[in-house]
Amino acid sequence: MAALHQGWAIQTRVIQALIIRELTTRFGRENIGFLWVMAEPLLFAVLVGLLWRFEKGPQEHGVSIIAFVATGYLPLVMFRSTVQRAMGSFSANSSLMYHRQVKILDLILVRFFVEMIGHMMAYLFIATVFYALDEFPWPHDFGYLLLGWSYYALFTLTLATIVAPLSEMSEVLEKVMPVTTYLMVPFSGAFFMAEWLAPDVKAAVLWSPPVHAMEMMRYGVFGDAVYPHFSFVYTPAWCLPVLMVGLMLCRHVRRVMMVE
Amino acid sequence: MVDVAMDHETGLVVLKVKAFAPGDAQHLNQQLLGLGEDLVNVLNARAEGKQVAEAERRVGAAEARVQKARAALGAYRNSEALIDPARQAQGALEVANRLVAEQASVQAQLDQMREATPRNPAIPALQERVAAIGRAIAAQNGRVTGTSGGIASKMAGYERLAQEQDFAAQNLNVANAALEQARVETLRQQYYLERVVDPALPDEPALPHRLKIVLTVLGASLCLYFVAWMFIVGILEHAPED
C-alpha cells in the first residue's frame, strides 16, 4: 500500500513536470504561450459553427446550430489531435527514458492530458461566451455531459495507446493515419444525432463507441430537445479490452525501443 | 420546477413538474394543464368570434333589406290597388280582345241588316250595342294604358320594388351561405389540446439522485481544477527567474 502511495506521488509529479515541459516545448513562451493549446479547437468550432449558422439558419431539429457544432467538433478535434500527436511520441521523447522515474506510458498520458485539458478549456470558453450571447443553452444535466466527455476521453486514450506503439513499428501508419481519422468523422457522432438518421444507418453508427459518448454529451447539454441513443456500458466495454491490447503493445515496444 | 419541452419529431409537448411533494407536483401540473386548456379555448373563441360575427352581421343586414323591400312592395300594392300588374293588364287586354271580336260580329250583323232590310226596327238597337261595346273597349284599354291611373304607368314603380325584393332575397341567400362557410372554417381551424398522458401521482420520490449529484460536482471540480492548474502553470512560466 505504501508502495502504491509513493508510486502515485511520483507519477503525478512526473506527469505534472512532463506536461509543463510539453507545453513549453510545443508552444514556447512567446505570444500567448500555452494558450495556443486551445486556439485550434476554438477556431475550428467557432468558424465551422458560424459557417453552418449562415448556411442552415439558427436552428436545426430544434437545437441551436452553433451549440450543436461546438459540442460535436470539440471532442472530435480532441480525438484527432491526440491520435495525431500520439504517433511518434516514443521516438521523439526517447531521451526522457534516460530518467528512471519516467515510464513509457507517461509519454502517452502527458500528450493525452495536454490535449484533453486544452480542449476542456476551449469547451469552457466557447460555452461561456456563447451562453452570454444566448447561442448556447445552460446544460440540462452536467452529469451526462461529464460522463460523455470522460467516455470520449477514454476512447481517445485507448486509441492513443494503440497508435503510439504501432507507429514505432511501421512507417506506413504515419501516412495512413490522417486519412483514417478523417474517415472516422462520420462515426464520431459529431454532426448528427442518431435519431435523425435512417434506421439501418443509425444501427451501423451505434456500433461506434464515440457515438454513444457524443449522444450522452448532447443529452447533457440539450436535454429533452434531443432524443439520445446511448448505452452506459458499450463504450467502456469496447475500450477496456482494446486498452489492454494497447498497453501490451506499449510494453512490447519498451523492450525493443532503442534509448540513446 | 416546471419544464416544457416541444418534441419536434412527434409534435408532442411534454410538461414536467418537479416539486418537493408528489401531490404538489401533480396539482401544479394539473393546474398548468387547465390554464393551457383555458388559453386554447380563449384563442378559439376569439378566432370564431371574429369571422362568424362578421358573417352574422351581414346576414342580419340582408334580412332587414328583404323585409324593407317586402314592406315597400306591400305598401305600394295597397296604395295603388294593384296585385300583379302583368296579370291584371293581361286580364284587361283579354276582355278588350273579346269585346273587339264581339263588336266585329255585331257590326257585321248590323251591316248585313242595313243591306237587306234598311228599315228594320232592330237597327238602332244594334247601333246602340256597337257603340256600347266600343265604349267598353275604350274603358278596358284605358285601364291598361293611356290614363294617369293606368296599369302601365304603375308598372315602373312596381317593377323597381319587385326587383329590389329579388336582389334582397339573393343577397340574403349569399349571406347565409357565407355564414355557414365561416362556421365550418372556424371548426376546421380550431386549436386542440389533447391530453396524451395525464399527470401521474408518483408513489415514491424520483429525485434527487444524490450519488449522481455528488459525482457530478466532483467531476466538474476535477475538470475545473485541471483547467485552472494549466492556467496557473502557464502564468508561472512567465514569472521572473529569481
Short mmCIF file of C-alpha atoms in Angstrom, two decimals, chain A:
data_model
loop_
_atom_site.label_atom_id
_atom_site.label_comp_id
_atom_site.label_asym_id
_atom_site.label_seq_id
_atom_site.Cartn_x
_atom_site.Cartn_y
_atom_site.Cartn_z
CA MET A 1 0.00 0.00 0.00
CA ALA A 2 2.81 2.33 0.90
CA ALA A 3 4.49 1.48 -2.39
CA LEU A 4 1.32 2.33 -4.26
CA HIS A 5 1.06 5.63 -2.44
CA GLN A 6 4.66 6.56 -3.16
CA GLY A 7 4.34 5.43 -6.75
CA TRP A 8 1.24 7.58 -7.19
CA ALA A 9 3.01 10.60 -5.70
CA ILE A 10 5.97 10.15 -8.03
CA GLN A 11 3.83 9.54 -11.08
CA THR A 12 1.71 12.65 -10.54
CA ARG A 13 4.84 14.73 -10.13
CA VAL A 14 6.42 13.21 -13.21
CA ILE A 15 3.32 13.81 -15.26
CA GLN A 16 3.00 17.38 -13.99
CA ALA A 17 6.60 18.09 -14.85
CA LEU A 18 6.28 16.48 -18.26
CA ILE A 19 3.11 18.43 -19.01
CA ILE A 20 4.93 21.67 -18.24
CA ARG A 21 7.81 20.53 -20.44
CA GLU A 22 5.43 19.57 -23.23
CA LEU A 23 3.67 22.90 -23.06
CA THR A 24 6.93 24.80 -23.16
CA THR A 25 8.48 22.81 -25.98
CA ARG A 26 5.34 22.87 -28.04
CA PHE A 27 4.16 26.42 -27.61
CA GLY A 28 7.19 28.27 -26.23
CA ARG A 29 6.88 31.32 -24.09
CA GLU A 30 6.28 33.82 -26.85
CA ASN A 31 2.89 35.35 -27.57
CA ILE A 32 0.03 33.77 -25.71
CA GLY A 33 2.22 30.73 -24.98
CA PHE A 34 0.38 27.72 -23.73
CA LEU A 35 -2.97 29.29 -24.61
CA TRP A 36 -2.27 28.11 -28.15
CA VAL A 37 -3.40 24.70 -26.94
CA MET A 38 -6.97 25.84 -27.09
CA ALA A 39 -6.59 28.01 -30.17
CA GLU A 40 -7.01 25.25 -32.72
CA PRO A 41 -10.18 23.67 -31.31
CA LEU A 42 -11.58 27.11 -30.60
CA LEU A 43 -11.09 28.31 -34.16
CA PHE A 44 -12.39 25.06 -35.59
CA ALA A 45 -15.56 25.02 -33.54
CA VAL A 46 -16.34 28.72 -33.85
CA LEU A 47 -15.63 29.10 -37.55
CA VAL A 48 -17.41 25.92 -38.62
CA GLY A 49 -20.25 26.83 -36.27
CA LEU A 50 -20.60 30.26 -37.87
CA LEU A 51 -20.38 28.73 -41.34
CA TRP A 52 -23.23 26.37 -40.56
CA ARG A 53 -25.10 29.16 -38.86
CA PHE A 54 -25.16 31.19 -42.06
CA GLU A 55 -25.66 28.19 -44.30
CA LYS A 56 -28.52 26.47 -42.46
CA GLY A 57 -30.08 29.08 -40.17
CA PRO A 58 -30.03 29.44 -36.40
CA GLN A 59 -31.57 26.08 -35.53
CA GLU A 60 -31.57 22.50 -36.69
CA HIS A 61 -34.05 19.98 -35.35
CA GLY A 62 -34.85 22.47 -32.63
CA VAL A 63 -31.38 22.98 -31.18
CA SER A 64 -29.06 25.95 -31.63
CA ILE A 65 -26.78 25.11 -34.52
CA ILE A 66 -23.68 26.83 -33.11
CA ALA A 67 -24.00 24.93 -29.86
CA PHE A 68 -24.57 21.74 -31.82
CA VAL A 69 -21.45 22.20 -33.92
CA ALA A 70 -19.35 23.23 -30.92
CA THR A 71 -20.39 20.22 -28.85
CA GLY A 72 -19.63 17.99 -31.81
CA TYR A 73 -16.40 19.47 -33.01
CA LEU A 74 -14.51 19.91 -29.74
CA PRO A 75 -14.39 16.22 -28.78
CA LEU A 76 -13.69 15.28 -32.39
CA VAL A 77 -10.75 17.66 -32.61
CA MET A 78 -9.51 16.38 -29.26
CA PHE A 79 -9.61 12.85 -30.60
CA ARG A 80 -7.90 13.73 -33.85
CA SER A 81 -5.08 15.78 -32.44
CA THR A 82 -4.42 13.31 -29.62
CA VAL A 83 -4.12 10.42 -32.03
CA GLN A 84 -2.04 12.55 -34.35
CA ARG A 85 0.35 13.54 -31.57
CA ALA A 86 0.50 10.04 -30.16
CA MET A 87 2.25 8.94 -33.33
CA GLY A 88 5.99 9.03 -32.90
CA SER A 89 5.69 10.21 -29.32
CA PHE A 90 8.07 7.45 -28.15
CA SER A 91 10.93 8.12 -30.53
CA ALA A 92 10.55 11.89 -30.12
CA ASN A 93 10.81 11.62 -26.35
CA SER A 94 13.08 8.60 -26.12
CA SER A 95 15.79 10.64 -24.42
CA LEU A 96 13.44 11.08 -21.48
CA MET A 97 13.66 7.37 -20.85
CA TYR A 98 17.08 8.13 -19.52
CA HIS A 99 15.31 9.13 -16.30
CA ARG A 100 14.37 6.12 -14.27
CA GLN A 101 11.14 7.67 -12.98
CA VAL A 102 9.73 8.23 -16.45
CA LYS A 103 7.81 5.25 -17.74
CA ILE A 104 6.77 4.72 -21.30
CA LEU A 105 3.08 5.14 -20.52
CA ASP A 106 3.77 8.59 -19.08
CA LEU A 107 4.69 9.84 -22.55
CA ILE A 108 1.26 8.93 -23.91
CA LEU A 109 -0.56 10.16 -20.83
CA VAL A 110 1.20 13.51 -20.96
CA ARG A 111 0.22 14.24 -24.54
CA PHE A 112 -3.28 12.96 -23.89
CA PHE A 113 -3.68 15.17 -20.82
CA VAL A 114 -2.38 18.25 -22.63
CA GLU A 115 -4.93 17.76 -25.40
CA MET A 116 -7.76 16.88 -23.07
CA ILE A 117 -7.24 19.82 -20.73
CA GLY A 118 -6.67 22.15 -23.66
CA HIS A 119 -9.94 21.09 -25.24
CA MET A 120 -11.72 21.32 -21.92
CA MET A 121 -10.50 24.90 -21.69
CA ALA A 122 -11.77 25.55 -25.18
CA TYR A 123 -15.12 23.93 -24.35
CA LEU A 124 -15.47 26.04 -21.22
CA PHE A 125 -14.51 29.17 -23.12
CA ILE A 126 -16.88 28.59 -26.03
CA ALA A 127 -19.74 27.57 -23.78
CA THR A 128 -19.30 30.66 -21.61
CA VAL A 129 -19.02 33.08 -24.50
CA PHE A 130 -21.93 31.66 -26.46
CA TYR A 131 -24.01 31.28 -23.33
CA ALA A 132 -23.56 35.01 -22.85
CA LEU A 133 -24.58 35.52 -26.50
CA ASP A 134 -27.62 33.28 -25.99
CA GLU A 135 -26.45 30.71 -28.55
CA PHE A 136 -25.54 28.02 -26.02
CA PRO A 137 -28.09 26.53 -23.61
CA TRP A 138 -27.47 26.10 -19.92
CA PRO A 139 -26.52 22.40 -19.74
CA HIS A 140 -29.51 20.24 -18.94
CA ASP A 141 -27.54 17.77 -16.89
CA PHE A 142 -23.85 18.20 -16.07
CA GLY A 143 -23.57 14.55 -15.08
CA TYR A 144 -24.29 13.28 -18.60
CA LEU A 145 -22.02 15.91 -20.09
CA LEU A 146 -19.09 14.94 -17.87
CA LEU A 147 -19.70 11.22 -18.26
CA GLY A 148 -19.91 11.57 -22.03
CA TRP A 149 -16.74 13.62 -22.05
CA SER A 150 -14.90 11.04 -19.97
CA TYR A 151 -16.12 8.25 -22.24
CA TYR A 152 -14.87 10.18 -25.24
CA ALA A 153 -11.57 10.79 -23.47
CA LEU A 154 -11.33 7.10 -22.59
CA PHE A 155 -11.86 6.18 -26.23
CA THR A 156 -9.24 8.73 -27.27
CA LEU A 157 -6.72 7.41 -24.77
CA THR A 158 -7.41 3.85 -25.87
CA LEU A 159 -6.69 4.64 -29.49
CA ALA A 160 -3.61 6.63 -28.49
CA THR A 161 -2.16 3.60 -26.67
CA ILE A 162 -2.72 1.54 -29.81
CA VAL A 163 -1.44 4.07 -32.32
CA ALA A 164 1.68 5.19 -30.44
CA PRO A 165 3.44 1.78 -30.33
CA LEU A 166 2.22 0.79 -33.79
CA SER A 167 3.71 3.96 -35.24
CA GLU A 168 7.09 2.85 -33.85
CA MET A 169 6.74 -0.49 -35.60
CA SER A 170 5.62 0.71 -39.00
CA GLU A 171 6.23 3.84 -41.03
CA VAL A 172 3.13 3.20 -43.10
CA LEU A 173 0.82 4.00 -40.20
CA GLU A 174 2.07 7.56 -40.10
CA LYS A 175 0.96 8.07 -43.68
CA VAL A 176 -2.37 6.28 -43.32
CA MET A 177 -3.46 7.75 -40.01
CA PRO A 178 -4.63 11.22 -41.19
CA VAL A 179 -6.92 9.57 -43.73
CA THR A 180 -8.20 7.16 -41.11
CA THR A 181 -9.02 9.88 -38.61
CA TYR A 182 -10.76 11.74 -41.40
CA LEU A 183 -12.78 8.66 -42.27
CA MET A 184 -13.63 8.38 -38.59
CA VAL A 185 -15.60 11.63 -38.80
CA PRO A 186 -18.95 10.07 -39.77
CA PHE A 187 -18.52 7.57 -36.94
CA SER A 188 -17.69 10.18 -34.35
CA GLY A 189 -21.28 11.37 -33.98
CA ALA A 190 -20.11 14.98 -34.33
CA PHE A 191 -22.55 16.21 -36.95
CA PHE A 192 -25.78 14.38 -36.26
CA MET A 193 -27.93 12.80 -33.63
CA ALA A 194 -28.50 9.11 -34.24
CA GLU A 195 -32.23 9.82 -34.05
CA TRP A 196 -32.09 11.88 -37.25
CA LEU A 197 -30.68 9.03 -39.32
CA ALA A 198 -32.38 6.25 -41.22
CA PRO A 199 -32.86 3.15 -39.03
CA ASP A 200 -30.20 0.99 -40.68
CA VAL A 201 -27.66 3.82 -40.75
CA LYS A 202 -28.45 4.50 -37.10
CA ALA A 203 -27.82 0.87 -36.22
CA ALA A 204 -24.49 0.98 -38.06
CA VAL A 205 -23.41 4.20 -36.41
CA LEU A 206 -24.25 2.94 -32.93
CA TRP A 207 -21.56 0.27 -33.27
CA SER A 208 -19.05 3.10 -32.90
CA PRO A 209 -18.14 3.81 -29.24
CA PRO A 210 -17.62 7.59 -29.58
CA VAL A 211 -21.16 7.96 -30.90
CA HIS A 212 -22.50 6.76 -27.54
CA ALA A 213 -20.27 9.23 -25.72
CA MET A 214 -21.32 12.03 -28.06
CA GLU A 215 -25.03 11.29 -27.66
CA MET A 216 -24.53 11.34 -23.92
CA MET A 217 -22.85 14.76 -24.05
CA ARG A 218 -25.55 16.10 -26.34
CA TYR A 219 -28.22 14.90 -23.95
CA GLY A 220 -26.30 16.53 -21.10
CA VAL A 221 -26.28 19.85 -22.97
CA PHE A 222 -29.63 19.93 -24.80
CA GLY A 223 -31.75 17.73 -22.57
CA ASP A 224 -35.15 16.72 -23.88
CA ALA A 225 -34.75 18.76 -27.07
CA VAL A 226 -32.91 15.73 -28.50
CA TYR A 227 -33.54 12.01 -28.40
CA PRO A 228 -30.25 10.44 -27.37
CA HIS A 229 -29.37 6.83 -28.10
CA PHE A 230 -26.60 5.54 -25.90
CA SER A 231 -25.60 2.71 -23.68
CA PHE A 232 -23.72 3.25 -20.45
CA VAL A 233 -21.67 0.09 -20.83
CA TYR A 234 -20.94 -0.08 -24.54
CA THR A 235 -18.11 2.46 -24.67
CA PRO A 236 -16.16 1.14 -21.64
CA ALA A 237 -16.86 -2.44 -22.69
CA TRP A 238 -15.35 -1.66 -26.08
CA CYS A 239 -12.47 0.42 -24.73
CA LEU A 240 -11.21 -1.75 -21.88
CA PRO A 241 -10.18 -4.81 -23.96
CA VAL A 242 -8.67 -2.58 -26.62
CA LEU A 243 -6.87 -0.60 -23.94
CA MET A 244 -5.43 -3.87 -22.65
CA VAL A 245 -4.09 -4.69 -26.10
CA GLY A 246 -2.68 -1.17 -26.35
CA LEU A 247 -0.90 -1.47 -23.00
CA MET A 248 0.57 -4.80 -24.07
CA LEU A 249 1.82 -3.19 -27.27
CA CYS A 250 3.42 -0.37 -25.27
CA ARG A 251 5.17 -2.90 -23.07
CA HIS A 252 6.41 -4.72 -26.12
CA VAL A 253 7.71 -1.52 -27.68
CA ARG A 254 9.52 -0.58 -24.49
CA ARG A 255 11.53 -3.80 -24.73
CA VAL A 256 12.61 -3.29 -28.32
CA MET A 257 13.00 0.51 -28.18
CA MET A 258 16.45 1.98 -28.58
CA VAL A 259 17.31 4.54 -25.92
CA GLU A 260 20.13 6.90 -26.81
#
